[in-house]
Amino acid sequence: MSLVSVIIPVYNGEKYIEEALESVLGQTFQNIEIIVVNDGSTDGTEQRVGKYTGRITYIAQTNQGQTAARRNGLNHSRGAWIAYLDCDDVWLPRKLERQVQFLEAHPEYGIVTTDVESFDKAGVTRPSLKAECNITNGHVLTELLFSNWISPSAALIKRDCFEKVANLAAEPPEYGEDWLMWLQIAAHFPVYFIDEVLVRHRVHPESISAADADWRIERFYRNLRFLQEHIPQLSARPDLIRECAFRICIKHAKYHLQSVELPMARKRLREATLYKPYNLKAWMLMGAAYTPSPILRSLKGMMKGLHKTMGKS
């Protein structure tokens, strides 16, 4: 039975790291090594992890970001298979068992992932990832380009795959590093999705400002350029890159419209029309983006009232 290396990067995770570690130690598959990489935490993470001395490998580094922490853990690992776990997520007991069973029967696959349930302090926020994503198995490079349905805490990765991944720690992408890694692997290996919730992903309250959204999309463009440079299949299909960029512009434009941030919505829609000049959806949204703010807010209020009334009827 091959060894699985479980790598847990943690930064100021004292609230959740013990729960994450207990979920790994409670796995039905036990041929594992656990590597915790403390990425310069300033809280009580080190003390919490200290309780597990002898059962884990502990690495401390200065704060360099999650990508560098994962790479550090990988460099210290010995397993034929690699599993990442975010310090605030939790595995269900049979997670590794189900994945190892599949990979032993199908060694040609590079990644086997699972369905994921999302939760917060109030309870479950999304019972299934599959319910919201169009998930397929096999060679899924194009599908992953348009929809990242591999959760970092759900993937089990064959070590050989990392030979195909550029050293992201050398030039951190700052955003979307998981997506970049999955795509580079999917360009060479098939991917399999286990249709069973075996991971619980913790959702934290997040309010995305216009500046945050602007920063994210600029990093997204940078990531697309990276993919064109590093994946020959995408270099040969600029139409896929344009379609991907168009979709993310539309997604962000809708977000800004819902927030009545009209200048930002118009900016994203102008970018969208550069990728697809004759797209009807983009121009219809552009019309909405030039609607006066008071009218747009009134329309939103009317729609909310209508939905509430229909829900009671």
PDB file of C-alpha atoms in Angstrom:
ATOM      1  CA  MET A   1       0.000   0.000   0.000  1.00  0.00           C
ATOM      2  CA  SER A   2       1.545   3.292  -1.122  1.00  0.00           C
ATOM      3  CA  LEU A   3       2.183   6.129   1.300  1.00  0.00           C
ATOM      4  CA  VAL A   4       0.004   9.262   1.200  1.00  0.00           C
ATOM      5  CA  SER A   5       1.637  12.538   2.231  1.00  0.00           C
ATOM      6  CA  VAL A   6      -0.864  14.967   3.753  1.00  0.00           C
ATOM      7  CA  ILE A   7       0.371  18.562   3.583  1.00  0.00           C
ATOM      8  CA  ILE A   8      -1.377  21.181   5.703  1.00  0.00           C
ATOM      9  CA  PRO A   9      -0.242  24.799   5.217  1.00  0.00           C
ATOM     10  CA  VAL A  10      -1.364  27.007   8.080  1.00  0.00           C
ATOM     11  CA  TYR A  11      -1.239  30.721   8.767  1.00  0.00           C
ATOM     12  CA  ASN A  12      -2.855  31.985  11.977  1.00  0.00           C
ATOM     13  CA  GLY A  13      -5.064  28.912  12.109  1.00  0.00           C
ATOM     14  CA  GLU A  14      -5.210  28.279  15.838  1.00  0.00           C
ATOM     15  CA  LYS A  15      -9.027  28.164  15.796  1.00  0.00           C
ATOM     16  CA  TYR A  16      -9.290  25.279  13.358  1.00  0.00           C
ATOM     17  CA  ILE A  17      -5.979  23.408  12.992  1.00  0.00           C
ATOM     18  CA  GLU A  18      -6.771  20.790  15.645  1.00  0.00           C
ATOM     19  CA  GLU A  19     -10.084  19.903  13.998  1.00  0.00           C
ATOM     20  CA  ALA A  20      -8.301  19.537  10.652  1.00  0.00           C
ATOM     21  CA  LEU A  21      -5.594  17.322  12.155  1.00  0.00           C
ATOM     22  CA  GLU A  22      -8.114  15.137  13.971  1.00  0.00           C
ATOM     23  CA  SER A  23      -9.982  14.577  10.699  1.00  0.00           C
ATOM     24  CA  VAL A  24      -6.751  13.280   9.135  1.00  0.00           C
ATOM     25  CA  LEU A  25      -5.830  11.109  12.109  1.00  0.00           C
ATOM     26  CA  GLY A  26      -9.357   9.687  12.018  1.00  0.00           C
ATOM     27  CA  GLN A  27      -9.088   8.436   8.431  1.00  0.00           C
ATOM     28  CA  THR A  28      -9.877   4.770   7.772  1.00  0.00           C
ATOM     29  CA  PHE A  29      -6.790   4.725   5.515  1.00  0.00           C
ATOM     30  CA  GLN A  30      -3.802   5.123   7.801  1.00  0.00           C
ATOM     31  CA  ASN A  31      -0.653   4.688   5.675  1.00  0.00           C
ATOM     32  CA  ILE A  32      -0.010   8.421   5.843  1.00  0.00           C
ATOM     33  CA  GLU A  33       2.498  11.025   6.869  1.00  0.00           C
ATOM     34  CA  ILE A  34       1.219  14.415   8.021  1.00  0.00           C
ATOM     35  CA  ILE A  35       3.289  17.516   7.294  1.00  0.00           C
ATOM     36  CA  VAL A  36       2.186  20.811   8.838  1.00  0.00           C
ATOM     37  CA  VAL A  37       3.859  23.914   7.404  1.00  0.00           C
ATOM     38  CA  ASN A  38       3.488  26.951   9.652  1.00  0.00           C
ATOM     39  CA  ASP A  39       3.694  29.930   7.309  1.00  0.00           C
ATOM     40  CA  GLY A  40       4.867  32.497   9.855  1.00  0.00           C
ATOM     41  CA  SER A  41       1.789  32.437  12.106  1.00  0.00           C
ATOM     42  CA  THR A  42       1.623  35.112  14.799  1.00  0.00           C
ATOM     43  CA  ASP A  43      -1.157  33.500  16.870  1.00  0.00           C
ATOM     44  CA  GLY A  44      -1.142  30.315  18.938  1.00  0.00           C
ATOM     45  CA  THR A  45      -0.862  27.917  16.006  1.00  0.00           C
ATOM     46  CA  GLU A  46       2.513  26.543  17.083  1.00  0.00           C
ATOM     47  CA  GLN A  47       1.228  25.693  20.550  1.00  0.00           C
ATOM     48  CA  ARG A  48      -1.850  23.951  19.144  1.00  0.00           C
ATOM     49  CA  VAL A  49       0.214  21.903  16.720  1.00  0.00           C
ATOM     50  CA  GLY A  50       2.690  21.054  19.480  1.00  0.00           C
ATOM     51  CA  LYS A  51       0.101  18.690  20.962  1.00  0.00           C
ATOM     52  CA  TYR A  52       0.674  16.383  17.989  1.00  0.00           C
ATOM     53  CA  THR A  53       4.458  16.020  18.355  1.00  0.00           C
ATOM     54  CA  GLY A  54       5.464  12.517  17.275  1.00  0.00           C
ATOM     55  CA  ARG A  55       2.448  12.096  15.011  1.00  0.00           C
ATOM     56  CA  ILE A  56       3.265  14.822  12.512  1.00  0.00           C
ATOM     57  CA  THR A  57       6.215  16.479  10.811  1.00  0.00           C
ATOM     58  CA  TYR A  58       6.260  20.177  11.732  1.00  0.00           C
ATOM     59  CA  ILE A  59       7.960  22.802   9.543  1.00  0.00           C
ATOM     60  CA  ALA A  60       8.134  26.491  10.416  1.00  0.00           C
ATOM     61  CA  GLN A  61       8.919  29.136   7.800  1.00  0.00           C
ATOM     62  CA  THR A  62       8.731  32.894   7.501  1.00  0.00           C
ATOM     63  CA  ASN A  63       5.506  34.131   5.960  1.00  0.00           C
ATOM     64  CA  GLN A  64       5.770  33.465   2.203  1.00  0.00           C
ATOM     65  CA  GLY A  65       2.218  32.570   1.262  1.00  0.00           C
ATOM     66  CA  GLN A  66       0.259  29.373   0.786  1.00  0.00           C
ATOM     67  CA  THR A  67       1.894  28.383  -2.509  1.00  0.00           C
ATOM     68  CA  ALA A  68       5.375  28.467  -0.983  1.00  0.00           C
ATOM     69  CA  ALA A  69       4.149  26.590   2.100  1.00  0.00           C
ATOM     70  CA  ARG A  70       2.687  23.826  -0.027  1.00  0.00           C
ATOM     71  CA  ARG A  71       5.882  23.605  -2.049  1.00  0.00           C
ATOM     72  CA  ASN A  72       7.939  23.390   1.145  1.00  0.00           C
ATOM     73  CA  GLY A  73       5.744  20.584   2.414  1.00  0.00           C
ATOM     74  CA  LEU A  74       6.016  18.765  -0.916  1.00  0.00           C
ATOM     75  CA  ASN A  75       9.817  18.993  -0.810  1.00  0.00           C
ATOM     76  CA  HIS A  76       9.811  17.301   2.609  1.00  0.00           C
ATOM     77  CA  SER A  77       7.279  14.599   1.675  1.00  0.00           C
ATOM     78  CA  ARG A  78       7.922  10.955   0.814  1.00  0.00           C
ATOM     79  CA  GLY A  79       4.545   9.704  -0.392  1.00  0.00           C
ATOM     80  CA  ALA A  80       3.650   8.409  -3.836  1.00  0.00           C
ATOM     81  CA  TRP A  81       0.430  10.393  -3.510  1.00  0.00           C
ATOM     82  CA  ILE A  82       0.000  13.941  -2.218  1.00  0.00           C
ATOM     83  CA  ALA A  83      -3.059  15.361  -0.470  1.00  0.00           C
ATOM     84  CA  TYR A  84      -3.431  18.994   0.562  1.00  0.00           C
ATOM     85  CA  LEU A  85      -5.731  20.086   3.354  1.00  0.00           C
ATOM     86  CA  ASP A  86      -6.485  23.714   4.155  1.00  0.00           C
ATOM     87  CA  CYS A  87      -6.174  24.207   7.897  1.00  0.00           C
ATOM     88  CA  ASP A  88      -9.812  25.253   8.315  1.00  0.00           C
ATOM     89  CA  ASP A  89     -11.321  22.399   6.284  1.00  0.00           C
ATOM     90  CA  VAL A  90     -12.262  18.905   7.455  1.00  0.00           C
ATOM     91  CA  TRP A  91     -12.127  15.432   5.893  1.00  0.00           C
ATOM     92  CA  LEU A  92     -14.792  12.788   6.412  1.00  0.00           C
ATOM     93  CA  PRO A  93     -13.362   9.450   7.609  1.00  0.00           C
ATOM     94  CA  ARG A  94     -13.367   7.501   4.313  1.00  0.00           C
ATOM     95  CA  LYS A  95     -11.957  10.288   2.141  1.00  0.00           C
ATOM     96  CA  LEU A  96      -8.478   8.847   1.587  1.00  0.00           C
ATOM     97  CA  GLU A  97      -9.695   5.243   1.530  1.00  0.00           C
ATOM     98  CA  ARG A  98     -12.072   5.908  -1.377  1.00  0.00           C
ATOM     99  CA  GLN A  99      -9.443   7.845  -3.318  1.00  0.00           C
ATOM    100  CA  VAL A 100      -6.645   5.319  -2.813  1.00  0.00           C
ATOM    101  CA  GLN A 101      -8.952   2.502  -3.902  1.00  0.00           C
ATOM    102  CA  PHE A 102      -9.608   4.301  -7.172  1.00  0.00           C
ATOM    103  CA  LEU A 103      -5.992   5.254  -7.883  1.00  0.00           C
ATOM    104  CA  GLU A 104      -4.729   1.742  -7.214  1.00  0.00           C
ATOM    105  CA  ALA A 105      -7.251   0.397  -9.723  1.00  0.00           C
ATOM    106  CA  HIS A 106      -6.607   3.234 -12.231  1.00  0.00           C
ATOM    107  CA  PRO A 107      -2.945   4.317 -11.916  1.00  0.00           C
ATOM    108  CA  GLU A 108      -3.105   6.297 -15.169  1.00  0.00           C
ATOM    109  CA  TYR A 109      -5.106   9.048 -13.454  1.00  0.00           C
ATOM    110  CA  GLY A 110      -3.226  12.057 -12.108  1.00  0.00           C
ATOM    111  CA  ILE A 111      -5.873  13.488  -9.767  1.00  0.00           C
ATOM    112  CA  VAL A 112      -8.843  11.956  -8.010  1.00  0.00           C
ATOM    113  CA  THR A 113     -11.090  14.460  -6.261  1.00  0.00           C
ATOM    114  CA  THR A 114     -14.416  14.332  -4.427  1.00  0.00           C
ATOM    115  CA  ASP A 115     -17.604  16.237  -3.840  1.00  0.00           C
ATOM    116  CA  VAL A 116     -17.475  18.943  -1.167  1.00  0.00           C
ATOM    117  CA  GLU A 117     -19.936  20.347   1.329  1.00  0.00           C
ATOM    118  CA  SER A 118     -19.524  24.002   2.370  1.00  0.00           C
ATOM    119  CA  PHE A 119     -20.454  25.241   5.838  1.00  0.00           C
ATOM    120  CA  ASP A 120     -20.125  28.191   8.176  1.00  0.00           C
ATOM    121  CA  LYS A 121     -20.875  28.753  11.844  1.00  0.00           C
ATOM    122  CA  ALA A 122     -24.619  28.719  11.105  1.00  0.00           C
ATOM    123  CA  GLY A 123     -24.585  25.391   9.269  1.00  0.00           C
ATOM    124  CA  VAL A 124     -24.363  24.017   5.741  1.00  0.00           C
ATOM    125  CA  THR A 125     -24.278  26.710   3.049  1.00  0.00           C
ATOM    126  CA  ARG A 126     -23.872  24.402   0.037  1.00  0.00           C
ATOM    127  CA  PRO A 127     -24.501  20.659   0.384  1.00  0.00           C
ATOM    128  CA  SER A 128     -22.795  19.704  -2.879  1.00  0.00           C
ATOM    129  CA  LEU A 129     -20.254  21.147  -5.290  1.00  0.00           C
ATOM    130  CA  LYS A 130     -21.520  18.910  -8.089  1.00  0.00           C
ATOM    131  CA  ALA A 131     -24.973  20.471  -7.874  1.00  0.00           C
ATOM    132  CA  GLU A 132     -23.496  23.770  -9.126  1.00  0.00           C
ATOM    133  CA  CYS A 133     -20.794  22.630 -11.559  1.00  0.00           C
ATOM    134  CA  ASN A 134     -20.750  20.654 -14.794  1.00  0.00           C
ATOM    135  CA  ILE A 135     -18.289  17.960 -13.735  1.00  0.00           C
ATOM    136  CA  THR A 136     -16.864  15.296 -16.046  1.00  0.00           C
ATOM    137  CA  ASN A 137     -14.135  12.663 -15.822  1.00  0.00           C
ATOM    138  CA  GLY A 138     -11.130  11.901 -18.002  1.00  0.00           C
ATOM    139  CA  HIS A 139      -9.215  14.543 -19.940  1.00  0.00           C
ATOM    140  CA  VAL A 140     -10.909  17.664 -18.630  1.00  0.00           C
ATOM    141  CA  LEU A 141      -8.525  20.505 -19.521  1.00  0.00           C
ATOM    142  CA  THR A 142     -11.179  22.555 -21.326  1.00  0.00           C
ATOM    143  CA  GLU A 143     -13.819  21.969 -18.646  1.00  0.00           C
ATOM    144  CA  LEU A 144     -11.442  23.091 -15.892  1.00  0.00           C
ATOM    145  CA  LEU A 145     -10.505  26.183 -17.854  1.00  0.00           C
ATOM    146  CA  PHE A 146     -14.093  27.402 -17.584  1.00  0.00           C
ATOM    147  CA  SER A 147     -15.020  26.026 -14.169  1.00  0.00           C
ATOM    148  CA  ASN A 148     -12.625  25.120 -11.358  1.00  0.00           C
ATOM    149  CA  TRP A 149     -14.433  22.293  -9.586  1.00  0.00           C
ATOM    150  CA  ILE A 150     -11.383  20.798  -7.850  1.00  0.00           C
ATOM    151  CA  SER A 151     -11.213  21.880  -4.229  1.00  0.00           C
ATOM    152  CA  PRO A 152      -7.632  21.941  -2.866  1.00  0.00           C
ATOM    153  CA  SER A 153      -8.699  19.982   0.206  1.00  0.00           C
ATOM    154  CA  ALA A 154     -10.434  17.328  -1.921  1.00  0.00           C
ATOM    155  CA  ALA A 155      -7.685  16.394  -4.403  1.00  0.00           C
ATOM    156  CA  LEU A 156      -5.353  13.395  -4.135  1.00  0.00           C
ATOM    157  CA  ILE A 157      -2.503  13.852  -6.606  1.00  0.00           C
ATOM    158  CA  LYS A 158       0.020  11.399  -8.001  1.00  0.00           C
ATOM    159  CA  ARG A 159       3.533  12.621  -7.215  1.00  0.00           C
ATOM    160  CA  ASP A 160       4.610  12.222 -10.853  1.00  0.00           C
ATOM    161  CA  CYS A 161       2.179  15.015 -11.752  1.00  0.00           C
ATOM    162  CA  PHE A 162       4.326  17.661 -10.108  1.00  0.00           C
ATOM    163  CA  GLU A 163       7.003  17.164 -12.750  1.00  0.00           C
ATOM    164  CA  LYS A 164       4.560  18.889 -15.116  1.00  0.00           C
ATOM    165  CA  VAL A 165       3.859  21.857 -12.821  1.00  0.00           C
ATOM    166  CA  ALA A 166       5.912  25.043 -13.052  1.00  0.00           C
ATOM    167  CA  ASN A 167       7.480  26.203  -9.801  1.00  0.00           C
ATOM    168  CA  LEU A 168       4.753  28.608  -8.750  1.00  0.00           C
ATOM    169  CA  ALA A 169       6.675  29.409  -5.581  1.00  0.00           C
ATOM    170  CA  ALA A 170       9.333  31.114  -7.716  1.00  0.00           C
ATOM    171  CA  GLU A 171       6.795  33.669  -8.974  1.00  0.00           C
ATOM    172  CA  PRO A 172       3.633  33.368  -6.870  1.00  0.00           C
ATOM    173  CA  PRO A 173       0.452  34.048  -8.860  1.00  0.00           C
ATOM    174  CA  GLU A 174      -1.122  35.599  -5.695  1.00  0.00           C
ATOM    175  CA  TYR A 175      -4.550  34.409  -6.821  1.00  0.00           C
ATOM    176  CA  GLY A 176      -5.813  31.245  -8.494  1.00  0.00           C
ATOM    177  CA  GLU A 177      -2.695  29.155  -7.868  1.00  0.00           C
ATOM    178  CA  ASP A 178      -4.796  25.995  -7.353  1.00  0.00           C
ATOM    179  CA  TRP A 179      -6.494  26.479 -10.711  1.00  0.00           C
ATOM    180  CA  LEU A 180      -3.135  26.931 -12.447  1.00  0.00           C
ATOM    181  CA  MET A 181      -1.838  23.715 -10.902  1.00  0.00           C
ATOM    182  CA  TRP A 182      -4.897  21.648 -11.834  1.00  0.00           C
ATOM    183  CA  LEU A 183      -4.786  22.837 -15.441  1.00  0.00           C
ATOM    184  CA  GLN A 184      -1.108  22.011 -15.855  1.00  0.00           C
ATOM    185  CA  ILE A 185      -1.739  18.514 -14.510  1.00  0.00           C
ATOM    186  CA  ALA A 186      -4.919  18.037 -16.551  1.00  0.00           C
ATOM    187  CA  ALA A 187      -2.948  18.850 -19.711  1.00  0.00           C
ATOM    188  CA  HIS A 188      -1.076  15.556 -19.190  1.00  0.00           C
ATOM    189  CA  PHE A 189      -3.213  13.288 -16.995  1.00  0.00           C
ATOM    190  CA  PRO A 190      -6.896  12.319 -16.729  1.00  0.00           C
ATOM    191  CA  VAL A 191      -8.873  13.448 -13.689  1.00  0.00           C
ATOM    192  CA  TYR A 192     -11.574  11.551 -11.787  1.00  0.00           C
ATOM    193  CA  PHE A 193     -14.360  12.888  -9.566  1.00  0.00           C
ATOM    194  CA  ILE A 194     -15.815  10.682  -6.810  1.00  0.00           C
ATOM    195  CA  ASP A 195     -19.501  11.548  -6.591  1.00  0.00           C
ATOM    196  CA  GLU A 196     -19.617  11.538  -2.806  1.00  0.00           C
ATOM    197  CA  VAL A 197     -19.226  14.314  -0.256  1.00  0.00           C
ATOM    198  CA  LEU A 198     -16.003  13.457   1.566  1.00  0.00           C
ATOM    199  CA  VAL A 199     -14.744  16.968   2.419  1.00  0.00           C
ATOM    200  CA  ARG A 200     -16.251  19.827   4.424  1.00  0.00           C
ATOM    201  CA  HIS A 201     -15.080  23.287   3.349  1.00  0.00           C
ATOM    202  CA  ARG A 202     -15.367  26.081   5.898  1.00  0.00           C
ATOM    203  CA  VAL A 203     -16.727  29.348   4.501  1.00  0.00           C
ATOM    204  CA  HIS A 204     -15.697  32.599   6.150  1.00  0.00           C
ATOM    205  CA  PRO A 205     -17.689  35.839   5.838  1.00  0.00           C
ATOM    206  CA  GLU A 206     -16.218  37.853   3.012  1.00  0.00           C
ATOM    207  CA  SER A 207     -17.163  41.208   1.605  1.00  0.00           C
ATOM    208  CA  ILE A 208     -15.466  41.818  -1.722  1.00  0.00           C
ATOM    209  CA  SER A 209     -14.863  45.503  -2.391  1.00  0.00           C
ATOM    210  CA  ALA A 210     -14.647  46.955  -5.884  1.00  0.00           C
ATOM    211  CA  ALA A 211     -10.885  47.274  -5.406  1.00  0.00           C
ATOM    212  CA  ASP A 212     -10.638  43.584  -4.431  1.00  0.00           C
ATOM    213  CA  ALA A 213     -12.659  42.531  -7.466  1.00  0.00           C
ATOM    214  CA  ASP A 214     -10.494  44.693  -9.721  1.00  0.00           C
ATOM    215  CA  TRP A 215      -7.331  43.161  -8.239  1.00  0.00           C
ATOM    216  CA  ARG A 216      -8.662  39.638  -8.732  1.00  0.00           C
ATOM    217  CA  ILE A 217      -9.538  40.068 -12.370  1.00  0.00           C
ATOM    218  CA  GLU A 218      -6.159  41.622 -13.141  1.00  0.00           C
ATOM    219  CA  ARG A 219      -4.515  38.562 -11.555  1.00  0.00           C
ATOM    220  CA  PHE A 220      -6.869  36.389 -13.579  1.00  0.00           C
ATOM    221  CA  TYR A 221      -5.609  37.985 -16.812  1.00  0.00           C
ATOM    222  CA  ARG A 222      -2.063  37.361 -15.642  1.00  0.00           C
ATOM    223  CA  ASN A 223      -2.942  33.717 -15.000  1.00  0.00           C
ATOM    224  CA  LEU A 224      -4.403  33.347 -18.489  1.00  0.00           C
ATOM    225  CA  ARG A 225      -1.132  34.607 -19.963  1.00  0.00           C
ATOM    226  CA  PHE A 226       0.711  32.077 -17.801  1.00  0.00           C
ATOM    227  CA  LEU A 227      -1.493  29.259 -19.130  1.00  0.00           C
ATOM    228  CA  GLN A 228      -0.901  30.273 -22.730  1.00  0.00           C
ATOM    229  CA  GLU A 229       2.844  30.178 -22.123  1.00  0.00           C
ATOM    230  CA  HIS A 230       2.947  26.865 -20.261  1.00  0.00           C
ATOM    231  CA  ILE A 231       0.231  24.669 -21.812  1.00  0.00           C
ATOM    232  CA  PRO A 232       0.663  23.913 -25.526  1.00  0.00           C
ATOM    233  CA  GLN A 233      -2.968  22.817 -25.949  1.00  0.00           C
ATOM    234  CA  LEU A 234      -4.096  26.283 -24.870  1.00  0.00           C
ATOM    235  CA  SER A 235      -1.411  28.095 -26.829  1.00  0.00           C
ATOM    236  CA  ALA A 236      -2.911  26.442 -29.911  1.00  0.00           C
ATOM    237  CA  ARG A 237      -6.461  27.500 -28.974  1.00  0.00           C
ATOM    238  CA  PRO A 238      -6.560  31.288 -28.430  1.00  0.00           C
ATOM    239  CA  ASP A 239     -10.333  31.098 -28.918  1.00  0.00           C
ATOM    240  CA  LEU A 240     -10.617  29.183 -25.624  1.00  0.00           C
ATOM    241  CA  ILE A 241      -8.553  31.814 -23.826  1.00  0.00           C
ATOM    242  CA  ARG A 242     -10.746  34.588 -25.255  1.00  0.00           C
ATOM    243  CA  GLU A 243     -13.922  32.753 -24.228  1.00  0.00           C
ATOM    244  CA  CYS A 244     -12.573  32.256 -20.723  1.00  0.00           C
ATOM    245  CA  ALA A 245     -11.670  35.934 -20.405  1.00  0.00           C
ATOM    246  CA  PHE A 246     -15.098  36.929 -21.756  1.00  0.00           C
ATOM    247  CA  ARG A 247     -16.906  34.796 -19.199  1.00  0.00           C
ATOM    248  CA  ILE A 248     -14.961  36.191 -16.259  1.00  0.00           C
ATOM    249  CA  CYS A 249     -15.654  39.755 -17.459  1.00  0.00           C
ATOM    250  CA  ILE A 250     -19.376  39.000 -17.627  1.00  0.00           C
ATOM    251  CA  LYS A 251     -19.299  37.371 -14.184  1.00  0.00           C
ATOM    252  CA  HIS A 252     -17.630  40.408 -12.616  1.00  0.00           C
ATOM    253  CA  ALA A 253     -19.884  42.821 -14.494  1.00  0.00           C
ATOM    254  CA  LYS A 254     -22.947  41.065 -13.050  1.00  0.00           C
ATOM    255  CA  TYR A 255     -21.452  41.288  -9.570  1.00  0.00           C
ATOM    256  CA  HIS A 256     -20.908  45.048  -9.976  1.00  0.00           C
ATOM    257  CA  LEU A 257     -24.408  45.527 -11.381  1.00  0.00           C
ATOM    258  CA  GLN A 258     -25.917  43.749  -8.381  1.00  0.00           C
ATOM    259  CA  SER A 259     -23.873  46.020  -6.119  1.00  0.00           C
ATOM    260  CA  VAL A 260     -24.870  49.052  -8.247  1.00  0.00           C
ATOM    261  CA  GLU A 261     -21.186  49.805  -8.874  1.00  0.00           C
ATOM    262  CA  LEU A 262     -21.924  51.015 -12.370  1.00  0.00           C
ATOM    263  CA  PRO A 263     -18.542  52.464 -13.431  1.00  0.00           C
ATOM    264  CA  MET A 264     -16.873  49.125 -12.624  1.00  0.00           C
ATOM    265  CA  ALA A 265     -19.649  47.210 -14.388  1.00  0.00           C
ATOM    266  CA  ARG A 266     -19.187  49.330 -17.504  1.00  0.00           C
ATOM    267  CA  LYS A 267     -15.419  48.804 -17.375  1.00  0.00           C
ATOM    268  CA  ARG A 268     -15.788  45.023 -17.300  1.00  0.00           C
ATOM    269  CA  LEU A 269     -18.398  45.037 -20.033  1.00  0.00           C
ATOM    270  CA  ARG A 270     -16.165  47.115 -22.308  1.00  0.00           C
ATOM    271  CA  GLU A 271     -13.471  44.480 -21.772  1.00  0.00           C
ATOM    272  CA  ALA A 272     -15.992  41.722 -22.519  1.00  0.00           C
ATOM    273  CA  THR A 273     -16.903  43.290 -25.845  1.00  0.00           C
ATOM    274  CA  LEU A 274     -13.238  43.347 -26.836  1.00  0.00           C
ATOM    275  CA  TYR A 275     -13.241  39.551 -26.586  1.00  0.00           C
ATOM    276  CA  LYS A 276     -16.669  39.043 -28.211  1.00  0.00           C
ATOM    277  CA  PRO A 277     -17.768  42.264 -29.971  1.00  0.00           C
ATOM    278  CA  TYR A 278     -21.111  40.952 -31.194  1.00  0.00           C
ATOM    279  CA  ASN A 279     -22.341  39.169 -28.082  1.00  0.00           C
ATOM    280  CA  LEU A 280     -25.944  40.130 -27.311  1.00  0.00           C
ATOM    281  CA  LYS A 281     -25.697  39.390 -23.571  1.00  0.00           C
ATOM    282  CA  ALA A 282     -22.770  41.772 -23.151  1.00  0.00           C
ATOM    283  CA  TRP A 283     -24.588  44.613 -24.886  1.00  0.00           C
ATOM    284  CA  MET A 284     -27.812  44.021 -22.937  1.00  0.00           C
ATOM    285  CA  LEU A 285     -25.848  44.196 -19.700  1.00  0.00           C
ATOM    286  CA  MET A 286     -24.135  47.324 -20.986  1.00  0.00           C
ATOM    287  CA  GLY A 287     -27.552  48.916 -21.339  1.00  0.00           C
ATOM    288  CA  ALA A 288     -28.325  48.042 -17.728  1.00  0.00           C
ATOM    289  CA  ALA A 289     -24.972  49.494 -16.650  1.00  0.00           C
ATOM    290  CA  TYR A 290     -25.970  52.873 -18.130  1.00  0.00           C
ATOM    291  CA  THR A 291     -29.310  52.891 -16.299  1.00  0.00           C
ATOM    292  CA  PRO A 292     -29.340  55.680 -13.655  1.00  0.00           C
ATOM    293  CA  SER A 293     -28.446  54.295 -10.231  1.00  0.00           C
ATOM    294  CA  PRO A 294     -31.733  55.277  -8.484  1.00  0.00           C
ATOM    295  CA  ILE A 295     -33.763  53.481 -11.158  1.00  0.00           C
ATOM    296  CA  LEU A 296     -31.549  50.387 -10.951  1.00  0.00           C
ATOM    297  CA  ARG A 297     -31.897  50.280  -7.155  1.00  0.00           C
ATOM    298  CA  SER A 298     -35.691  50.618  -7.465  1.00  0.00           C
ATOM    299  CA  LEU A 299     -35.803  47.767  -9.961  1.00  0.00           C
ATOM    300  CA  LYS A 300     -33.740  45.600  -7.627  1.00  0.00           C
ATOM    301  CA  GLY A 301     -36.086  46.391  -4.754  1.00  0.00           C
ATOM    302  CA  MET A 302     -39.146  45.567  -6.864  1.00  0.00           C
ATOM    303  CA  MET A 303     -37.618  42.212  -7.878  1.00  0.00           C
ATOM    304  CA  LYS A 304     -36.791  41.331  -4.272  1.00  0.00           C
ATOM    305  CA  GLY A 305     -40.350  42.184  -3.237  1.00  0.00           C
ATOM    306  CA  LEU A 306     -41.758  40.072  -6.066  1.00  0.00           C
ATOM    307  CA  HIS A 307     -39.631  37.075  -5.115  1.00  0.00           C
ATOM    308  CA  LYS A 308     -40.678  37.411  -1.479  1.00  0.00           C
ATOM    309  CA  THR A 309     -44.378  37.624  -2.419  1.00  0.00           C
ATOM    310  CA  MET A 310     -44.135  34.629  -4.723  1.00  0.00           C
ATOM    311  CA  GLY A 311     -42.347  32.673  -2.013  1.00  0.00           C
ATOM    312  CA  LYS A 312     -45.264  33.235   0.391  1.00  0.00           C
ATOM    313  CA  SER A 313     -47.963  32.326  -2.134  1.00  0.00           C
TER     314      SER A 313
END
